[in-house]
XYZ file of C-alpha atoms in Angstrom:
598
model
C 19.052 44.021 -15.876
C 21.474 44.310 -18.756
C 23.946 41.454 -18.477
C 26.994 42.375 -20.506
C 30.320 40.863 -21.488
C 33.468 42.678 -20.447
C 35.385 42.803 -23.686
C 38.621 44.584 -24.576
C 38.458 47.992 -22.903
C 34.675 47.525 -22.837
C 34.387 48.603 -26.474
C 31.600 46.089 -27.048
C 29.419 48.003 -24.565
C 29.196 50.963 -26.932
C 26.918 49.009 -29.286
C 24.074 48.762 -26.738
C 21.504 51.553 -27.217
C 18.369 50.398 -25.356
C 18.842 51.223 -21.699
C 21.923 53.360 -22.321
C 22.346 56.644 -20.443
C 25.170 57.643 -22.780
C 22.968 57.754 -25.871
C 20.311 59.621 -23.932
C 22.907 62.195 -22.976
C 24.202 62.352 -26.554
C 20.925 63.931 -27.684
C 21.623 66.862 -25.351
C 25.206 66.864 -26.640
C 23.985 67.284 -30.215
C 21.825 70.224 -29.125
C 24.917 71.754 -27.519
C 26.771 71.492 -30.842
C 23.946 73.333 -32.604
C 24.004 76.065 -29.969
C 27.782 76.364 -30.304
C 27.483 76.744 -34.084
C 24.866 79.447 -33.659
C 27.155 81.304 -31.250
C 30.136 81.084 -33.590
C 28.372 81.749 -36.850
C 25.625 84.152 -35.825
C 26.119 85.598 -32.330
C 29.776 86.584 -32.600
C 29.313 88.320 -35.955
C 26.438 90.535 -34.752
C 27.023 91.188 -31.057
C 28.279 94.634 -30.008
C 29.386 93.994 -26.371
C 31.931 91.618 -24.872
C 30.063 90.803 -21.659
C 30.415 87.031 -22.175
C 34.047 87.055 -23.265
C 35.268 85.987 -19.785
C 34.825 82.214 -19.248
C 35.159 82.108 -15.463
C 31.577 83.125 -14.740
C 30.154 80.271 -16.770
C 32.842 77.960 -15.342
C 31.587 78.554 -11.797
C 28.084 77.642 -12.919
C 29.278 74.450 -14.595
C 31.250 73.426 -11.501
C 28.269 74.010 -9.211
C 25.907 72.031 -11.400
C 28.448 69.205 -11.685
C 28.509 68.921 -7.901
C 24.693 68.869 -7.817
C 24.518 66.095 -10.434
C 27.224 64.007 -8.798
C 25.397 64.296 -5.479
C 22.200 62.951 -7.020
C 24.038 60.187 -8.897
C 25.647 59.089 -5.647
C 22.252 58.789 -3.989
C 20.960 56.907 -7.022
C 23.725 54.323 -6.633
C 22.985 54.030 -2.930
C 19.288 53.381 -3.571
C 20.124 50.793 -6.220
C 22.549 48.779 -4.113
C 20.356 49.093 -1.050
C 17.498 47.629 -3.065
C 19.664 44.735 -4.271
C 20.941 44.068 -0.744
C 17.500 44.114 0.836
C 16.058 41.754 -1.756
C 18.820 39.220 -1.253
C 18.574 39.518 2.513
C 14.817 39.035 2.392
C 15.014 35.969 0.148
C 17.827 34.552 2.279
C 15.742 34.837 5.452
C 12.710 33.243 3.800
C 14.908 30.388 2.597
C 16.594 29.867 5.965
C 13.225 29.545 7.680
C 12.007 27.097 5.044
C 15.103 24.901 5.150
C 15.063 24.774 8.938
C 11.466 23.568 8.879
C 12.340 20.932 6.282
C 15.179 19.636 8.459
C 12.933 19.592 11.520
C 10.351 17.597 9.584
C 12.954 14.974 8.646
C 13.455 14.343 12.370
C 9.764 13.674 13.010
C 8.318 10.256 13.868
C 6.912 10.029 10.368
C 10.430 9.236 9.118
C 11.518 6.863 11.892
C 11.804 4.035 9.373
C 13.695 6.195 6.908
C 16.291 8.009 9.013
C 19.932 7.009 8.540
C 21.810 5.296 11.385
C 23.284 7.513 14.070
C 26.904 7.547 15.137
C 25.682 8.055 18.689
C 24.184 4.569 18.657
C 27.437 3.002 17.409
C 30.111 4.764 19.405
C 32.205 1.574 19.614
C 33.031 1.873 15.907
C 35.544 4.567 16.799
C 37.849 1.743 17.928
C 38.270 0.696 14.277
C 39.812 4.057 13.311
C 37.403 4.360 10.398
C 37.278 7.442 8.177
C 34.501 9.274 6.364
C 36.645 10.256 3.374
C 34.794 10.545 0.080
C 36.185 9.819 -3.341
C 35.038 10.161 -6.932
C 34.966 7.463 -9.587
C 37.596 9.299 -11.612
C 40.069 9.552 -8.707
C 42.891 7.209 -7.841
C 41.464 4.890 -5.217
C 44.822 3.644 -3.980
C 46.087 7.135 -3.234
C 43.147 8.869 -1.591
C 40.695 6.187 -0.462
C 41.652 4.516 2.786
C 40.878 0.831 3.238
C 39.062 1.642 6.488
C 36.727 4.203 4.912
C 33.041 3.888 5.777
C 30.800 3.662 2.728
C 27.203 4.405 1.910
C 24.650 1.687 1.247
C 23.947 3.434 -2.048
C 27.640 3.105 -2.895
C 28.264 -0.240 -1.208
C 30.928 -2.312 -2.951
C 31.835 -5.698 -1.543
C 34.555 -7.835 -3.135
C 35.380 -11.438 -2.569
C 38.480 -11.875 -0.409
C 40.346 -15.157 -0.445
C 39.758 -16.818 2.927
C 42.749 -17.394 5.140
C 43.110 -21.069 6.008
C 43.365 -21.545 9.758
C 43.382 -24.957 11.312
C 41.490 -25.599 14.499
C 44.648 -26.903 16.100
C 46.961 -24.114 14.991
C 46.278 -20.501 15.800
C 48.734 -17.689 16.339
C 48.784 -13.908 16.601
C 49.825 -13.444 12.924
C 46.992 -15.743 11.886
C 44.545 -13.686 13.937
C 45.764 -10.527 12.268
C 45.179 -12.176 8.896
C 41.584 -12.925 9.835
C 41.115 -9.349 10.936
C 42.444 -8.141 7.590
C 39.988 -10.434 5.821
C 37.122 -8.781 7.670
C 38.391 -5.326 6.771
C 38.857 -6.408 3.161
C 35.152 -7.106 2.946
C 34.513 -3.348 3.147
C 37.499 -2.269 1.045
C 37.024 -0.793 -2.441
C 36.966 -3.123 -5.452
C 39.341 -3.045 -8.349
C 38.969 -0.036 -10.678
C 37.723 -2.294 -13.461
C 34.624 -3.358 -11.544
C 34.052 -0.169 -9.624
C 31.744 1.664 -12.034
C 29.704 -1.434 -12.827
C 29.207 -2.219 -9.152
C 28.097 1.306 -8.326
C 25.604 1.435 -11.144
C 24.302 -2.035 -10.471
C 23.866 -1.541 -6.740
C 22.204 1.832 -7.303
C 19.732 0.614 -9.890
C 19.065 -2.726 -8.243
C 18.389 -0.975 -4.936
C 16.102 1.485 -6.694
C 14.297 -1.277 -8.539
C 13.792 -3.304 -5.386
C 12.546 -0.258 -3.488
C 9.871 0.393 -6.096
C 8.709 -3.196 -6.572
C 8.897 -4.755 -3.103
C 7.133 -4.092 0.142
C 9.298 -2.918 3.015
C 8.180 -5.641 5.430
C 9.124 -8.336 2.929
C 12.411 -6.759 1.875
C 15.575 -8.740 2.498
C 18.752 -7.153 3.741
C 20.029 -5.256 6.721
C 18.149 -2.544 8.534
C 20.336 0.132 6.955
C 19.584 -1.161 3.472
C 15.865 -1.161 4.224
C 16.092 2.425 5.440
C 17.961 3.427 2.294
C 15.263 1.857 0.141
C 12.576 3.564 2.200
C 14.366 6.853 1.556
C 14.124 6.210 -2.181
C 10.388 5.631 -1.853
C 9.830 8.692 0.337
C 11.974 10.975 -1.828
C 11.516 9.549 -5.340
C 13.755 12.093 -7.073
C 16.709 10.110 -5.653
C 15.769 7.270 -7.992
C 16.758 9.307 -11.053
C 20.153 10.846 -10.261
C 20.445 12.441 -13.690
C 17.272 14.493 -13.212
C 16.498 17.416 -10.906
C 15.019 17.043 -7.433
C 11.589 18.023 -8.692
C 11.268 14.915 -10.859
C 8.537 12.389 -10.047
C 9.371 8.926 -11.437
C 6.373 6.640 -11.843
C 4.136 9.354 -10.422
C 5.721 9.159 -6.950
C 5.751 12.404 -4.978
C 7.720 13.679 -1.958
C 6.052 14.174 1.462
C 3.031 16.476 1.404
C 4.442 18.603 4.227
C 7.488 19.479 2.131
C 5.355 20.140 -0.945
C 3.086 22.550 0.905
C 6.021 24.197 2.653
C 7.802 24.765 -0.653
C 4.662 26.196 -2.254
C 3.915 28.656 0.561
C 7.536 29.791 0.717
C 7.616 30.307 -3.056
C 4.290 32.143 -2.927
C 5.496 34.418 -0.124
C 8.616 35.384 -2.066
C 6.753 35.828 -5.364
C 4.058 38.052 -3.840
C 6.719 40.180 -2.145
C 8.705 40.644 -5.364
C 5.628 41.288 -7.490
C 4.426 44.069 -5.191
C 7.806 45.796 -5.460
C 7.565 46.206 -9.212
C 3.828 46.930 -9.420
C 2.380 50.103 -7.897
C -0.490 50.543 -10.344
C -3.831 50.718 -8.575
C -6.398 48.057 -9.562
C -3.781 46.174 -11.624
C -2.948 42.602 -10.740
C 0.512 41.364 -9.822
C 0.680 38.414 -12.159
C 1.866 35.007 -10.915
C 2.487 31.827 -12.875
C 3.316 28.132 -12.400
C 6.966 27.159 -12.100
C 8.209 23.892 -13.559
C 11.434 22.645 -11.906
C 14.293 22.358 -14.337
C 12.977 25.057 -16.671
C 15.533 27.371 -18.313
C 16.416 30.449 -16.298
C 14.328 33.477 -17.278
C 16.353 36.030 -19.200
C 17.570 38.878 -16.999
C 17.760 41.236 -19.991
C 14.328 42.011 -21.532
C 15.946 42.350 -24.959
C 16.948 38.659 -24.811
C 13.422 37.394 -24.277
C 11.683 35.371 -26.990
C 10.263 37.488 -29.781
C 6.633 36.682 -28.997
C 7.154 37.761 -25.389
C 8.810 41.045 -26.345
C 6.038 41.882 -28.781
C 3.542 41.918 -25.903
C 5.169 44.995 -24.321
C 7.520 46.409 -26.985
C 6.959 47.853 -30.417
C 7.882 45.569 -33.285
C 10.317 48.208 -34.516
C 13.539 48.361 -32.521
C 14.000 52.020 -33.391
C 10.559 52.897 -32.005
C 11.358 50.932 -28.828
C 14.563 52.928 -28.341
C 12.736 56.164 -29.086
C 10.078 55.357 -26.476
C 12.840 54.668 -23.973
C 14.565 57.999 -24.711
C 11.319 59.873 -24.311
C 10.334 57.968 -21.179
C 7.131 56.639 -22.736
C 7.985 53.057 -21.762
C 7.692 54.058 -18.094
C 4.013 54.960 -18.355
C 1.683 52.828 -16.155
C 0.068 51.116 -19.141
C 3.439 50.084 -20.580
C 4.731 48.838 -17.246
C 1.562 46.828 -16.698
C 2.050 45.138 -20.071
C 5.625 44.289 -19.128
C 4.606 42.824 -15.766
C 1.836 40.817 -17.416
C 4.218 39.336 -19.983
C 6.678 38.307 -17.258
C 4.697 36.811 -14.342
C 6.610 35.620 -11.325
C 6.628 31.801 -11.167
C 5.361 29.993 -8.058
C 6.288 26.420 -7.197
C 3.097 24.390 -7.283
C 1.103 27.116 -9.026
C -1.546 29.396 -7.546
C -5.130 28.310 -6.892
C -8.222 30.338 -7.699
C -8.900 30.801 -3.986
C -5.420 32.161 -3.368
C -5.762 34.543 -6.296
C -9.162 35.700 -5.024
C -7.847 36.385 -1.526
C -4.814 38.221 -2.869
C -7.159 40.392 -4.935
C -9.245 41.155 -1.866
C -6.158 42.372 -0.001
C -5.912 46.025 -0.979
C -2.481 47.427 -1.510
C 0.933 45.797 -1.983
C 1.713 45.727 1.729
C -1.517 43.894 2.532
C -0.858 41.273 -0.167
C 2.632 40.553 1.149
C 1.392 40.284 4.721
C -1.386 37.907 3.653
C 1.166 35.529 2.132
C 3.237 35.947 5.309
C 0.172 34.990 7.370
C -0.420 31.825 5.350
C 3.187 30.690 5.724
C 3.283 31.225 9.488
C -0.122 29.663 10.037
C 0.917 26.531 8.185
C 4.168 25.726 9.947
C 2.960 26.666 13.450
C -0.138 24.496 13.062
C 1.968 21.604 11.751
C 4.460 22.040 14.577
C 1.721 21.782 17.187
C 0.576 18.544 15.563
C 4.043 16.950 15.462
C 5.234 17.510 11.892
C 8.489 19.042 13.098
C 9.371 16.240 15.483
C 10.408 16.891 19.046
C 12.061 20.201 18.257
C 11.432 22.563 21.136
C 9.160 25.555 20.668
C 12.055 27.835 21.591
C 13.874 26.604 18.485
C 10.744 27.021 16.374
C 10.600 30.641 17.531
C 13.863 31.187 15.642
C 12.041 30.237 12.450
C 9.433 32.890 13.228
C 12.295 35.347 13.697
C 13.802 34.406 10.332
C 10.525 34.996 8.498
C 10.021 38.266 10.372
C 13.511 39.376 9.340
C 12.587 38.557 5.754
C 9.558 40.822 6.021
C 11.722 43.529 7.566
C 14.096 43.514 4.600
C 11.117 43.395 2.241
C 9.777 46.576 3.801
C 13.204 48.176 3.470
C 13.056 47.425 -0.254
C 9.458 48.626 -0.395
C 10.662 51.932 1.048
C 12.884 52.402 -2.005
C 10.271 51.509 -4.576
C 7.394 53.516 -3.088
C 9.265 56.574 -1.820
C 10.786 58.368 -4.814
C 13.855 60.542 -4.800
C 12.864 63.811 -3.019
C 11.014 66.097 -5.415
C 12.808 69.403 -4.508
C 16.215 67.943 -5.281
C 14.970 66.152 -8.405
C 13.423 69.351 -9.740
C 16.543 71.386 -9.002
C 18.868 68.883 -10.668
C 16.662 68.695 -13.786
C 16.551 72.477 -14.155
C 20.286 73.028 -13.852
C 21.101 70.015 -16.013
C 19.074 71.632 -18.797
C 20.911 74.945 -18.271
C 24.161 73.133 -19.073
C 23.068 72.572 -22.648
C 23.414 76.315 -23.596
C 25.926 77.280 -20.868
C 28.708 74.887 -21.907
C 28.812 76.149 -25.558
C 29.240 79.740 -24.294
C 32.162 78.625 -22.135
C 33.760 76.649 -24.989
C 33.419 79.678 -27.227
C 35.931 81.458 -24.989
C 38.316 78.529 -24.601
C 38.474 77.169 -28.172
C 40.114 78.923 -31.119
C 38.667 76.775 -33.890
C 35.252 75.468 -34.762
C 35.793 71.708 -34.613
C 37.383 71.647 -31.137
C 34.566 73.779 -29.715
C 31.918 71.475 -31.175
C 33.689 68.373 -29.892
C 34.248 69.657 -26.351
C 30.700 71.013 -26.118
C 29.313 67.648 -27.158
C 31.457 65.609 -24.744
C 30.930 67.878 -21.740
C 27.154 68.102 -22.085
C 26.856 64.373 -22.857
C 28.811 63.581 -19.684
C 26.736 65.830 -17.414
C 23.361 64.890 -18.845
C 24.321 61.205 -19.063
C 25.340 61.150 -15.407
C 22.005 62.707 -14.525
C 20.246 59.975 -16.523
C 22.227 57.324 -14.654
C 20.897 58.718 -11.394
C 17.338 58.632 -12.725
C 17.733 55.032 -13.939
C 19.171 53.697 -10.689
C 17.017 55.508 -8.150
C 14.229 52.904 -8.540
C 15.816 49.504 -9.228
C 12.531 47.584 -9.368
C 10.703 49.356 -12.206
C 13.140 51.045 -14.562
C 13.281 48.489 -17.368
C 15.753 47.355 -18.685
C 18.020 48.476 -15.835
C 15.860 46.927 -13.125
C 16.792 44.086 -10.781
C 15.999 40.724 -12.513
C 13.208 39.647 -10.172
C 12.042 36.817 -12.457
C 15.488 35.242 -12.491
C 15.867 35.588 -8.729
C 12.454 33.987 -8.163
C 13.359 31.055 -10.430
C 16.597 30.521 -8.500
C 14.624 30.655 -5.267
C 12.242 27.965 -6.557
C 15.072 25.685 -7.638
C 16.576 26.014 -4.181
C 13.264 25.016 -2.612
C 13.160 21.887 -4.751
C 16.336 20.610 -3.068
C 14.198 19.862 -0.003
C 12.799 16.911 -1.959
C 16.240 15.236 -2.000
C 15.788 13.776 1.468
C 18.784 12.618 3.430
C 22.352 12.627 2.155
C 22.960 9.233 0.458
C 26.292 8.863 2.257
C 24.453 8.923 5.593
C 23.135 5.399 4.929
C 26.092 3.316 6.037
C 25.518 -0.235 7.282
C 26.439 -0.719 10.966
C 26.312 -4.535 10.712
C 29.295 -4.671 8.393
C 31.472 -2.622 10.706
C 30.171 -4.344 13.826
C 31.508 -7.592 12.344
C 34.936 -5.995 12.021
C 34.629 -4.693 15.563
C 33.795 -8.164 16.798
C 36.815 -9.605 15.002
C 39.018 -6.960 16.554
C 37.693 -7.795 20.010
C 38.376 -11.496 19.464
C 41.887 -10.721 18.347
C 42.534 -8.738 21.525
C 41.120 -11.563 23.654
C 43.454 -14.030 21.999
C 46.473 -11.788 22.374
C 45.666 -11.275 26.052
C 45.312 -15.036 26.500
C 48.689 -15.652 24.879
C 50.277 -13.011 27.076
C 48.857 -14.555 30.244
C 49.990 -17.987 29.172
C 53.494 -16.749 28.584
C 53.621 -15.271 32.070
C 52.320 -18.507 33.592
C 54.928 -20.523 31.758
C 57.737 -18.313 32.997
C 56.481 -18.595 36.572
C 56.120 -22.345 36.385
C 59.706 -22.808 35.199
C 60.793 -22.003 38.760
C 58.918 -25.055 40.065
C 60.839 -28.355 40.202
C 59.933 -31.852 39.169
C 56.545 -33.036 38.136
C 54.833 -29.781 39.147
C 56.338 -28.068 36.100
C 55.036 -30.718 33.754
C 51.566 -30.637 35.271
C 51.404 -26.813 35.006
C 52.459 -26.866 31.370
C 49.812 -29.478 30.541
C 47.046 -27.468 32.215
C 48.106 -24.278 30.400
C 48.181 -26.100 27.050
C 44.697 -27.498 27.591
C 43.335 -24.035 28.523
C 44.996 -22.447 25.492
C 43.620 -25.099 23.132
C 40.071 -24.618 24.476
C 40.282 -20.829 24.197
C 41.775 -21.064 20.701
C 39.081 -23.427 19.497
C 36.308 -21.186 20.831
C 37.709 -17.982 19.287
C 38.377 -19.690 15.943
C 34.802 -20.942 15.748
C 33.418 -17.478 16.458
C 35.578 -15.874 13.775
C 34.697 -18.567 11.270
C 31.030 -17.885 11.925
C 31.555 -14.157 11.219
C 33.436 -14.895 8.008
C 30.799 -17.374 6.851
C 28.070 -14.797 7.336
C 29.973 -12.227 5.318
C 30.767 -14.783 2.601
C 27.030 -15.404 2.190
C 26.438 -11.680 1.844
C 29.148 -11.469 -0.827
C 27.592 -14.332 -2.765
C 24.161 -12.685 -2.642
C 25.583 -9.425 -3.970
C 27.493 -11.192 -6.756
C 24.318 -13.034 -7.740
C 22.413 -9.732 -7.810
C 25.133 -8.224 -9.980
C 25.040 -11.142 -12.395
C 21.248 -10.857 -12.686
C 21.584 -7.136 -13.302
C 24.172 -7.790 -16.027
C 21.852 -10.287 -17.710
C 18.945 -7.847 -17.597
C 21.103 -5.090 -19.110
């Protein structure tokens, strides 16, 4: 595919020769000029009859041929866009099936110790009116980040809040609200000055601990342990500046995901390779894909020089000449091009896989063999529990997705293996060639001077022949280099998408329920105290109607009950605050150690 820049009026496009239908048509236009000169300088001076002096006869022929060429060009465009659509649909279906299986696998028992906490298990947290708003480091925290926002363990930032002094003997509703605010402050964002340092320190300290400590001996809450287990299971999360295919310290993602990604990549690569290769007894070359590699060039002219030399002539002029003459479309030339640009497969291709693909005769058989391997793998793994407790009826949707991918592949295969109908192709070629001498005869009758006749003959023939060449270039979008669909680039994008399966769970899913349960407990205690005060007030008002010593005795009993309730609630809240203060001190100590190490 020729990827071009849309400059001023597209003038920059005129400099491209290789792959241009305009320059192909210009050769016929030059022949038309020569014919026009022969008519003007030789024919008109020697002819004795005026049979061709009327232009309308030739004009009818030109109009008819124009309609024929436009009809074929229209079908060429339809075949091209249908091929592009089917390829993208096919790859999309393959990818949907693969991603669904990856998600199902994350719900299996194998990851019970790694899964993030569920909101279903902590429905009471809705009473705190928490939010799940995200914010970036560069954004204004005070304006967009709510103090009640839930935060990820990976992004956990605890700051020291000054404790509110509350005496055992004095407790009031405002004091209770202050204690509640202190609990909420423990999950509020830090000052902007410490924010970046805290994030980096917590991230790297968590990563370091996850790689050096055993899970059973790890300190911290259950959510923190799960977050660390996620880092171990999906090691690419330990290096956020790398791609998801990275393997720090030789750690690898789950084998199920690795095999799933390989078989999906192989299925797509085999399908695409069979679309561009129809040469009998010639291999459809596959290669190893390395995640993070540069995107393959869509335009063959932008490939490295050593790659181009394997299928092009070292002279650019000879390359263009071969393209004009159609010699670069010969089977031998196309095989060299396919060999120089193998389709990359995630995880590579084994000798056994190559041998079996060779034994499958014909492109359709090769694609179906890769389809068989993919289906066999995930159905067998599903029956053995790798996709969790997902019902077989849901798994059948995955089978439907892969089948839809094969359906669209066969729609694309229809375009690449069934050429434009021969009768129409032959007819359009014949009458396109008749335009080369017919247009100069018509211009001879319309033009009164030599230069205008030459110019109009050239432009008209170049337009008609060029449009016919456009139709020929677009009618097979998988083989007509350099105007083919960039299958190598699409395959590389497909592989990079597969690698995202190795990311594991979303880091923001690992929030710590214990922190918010403490706030919930404080809120409950505050409500208990407020209800106690309200009841006491009502009792006092009722007792004021009693005379004598009964009033004094009632007030004394109410005061004793209030003091006991106050003392109990205060002790419980102090215990919660003490626990959180210890957690804050541990985090500050970890941050200090991290600063010393840095």
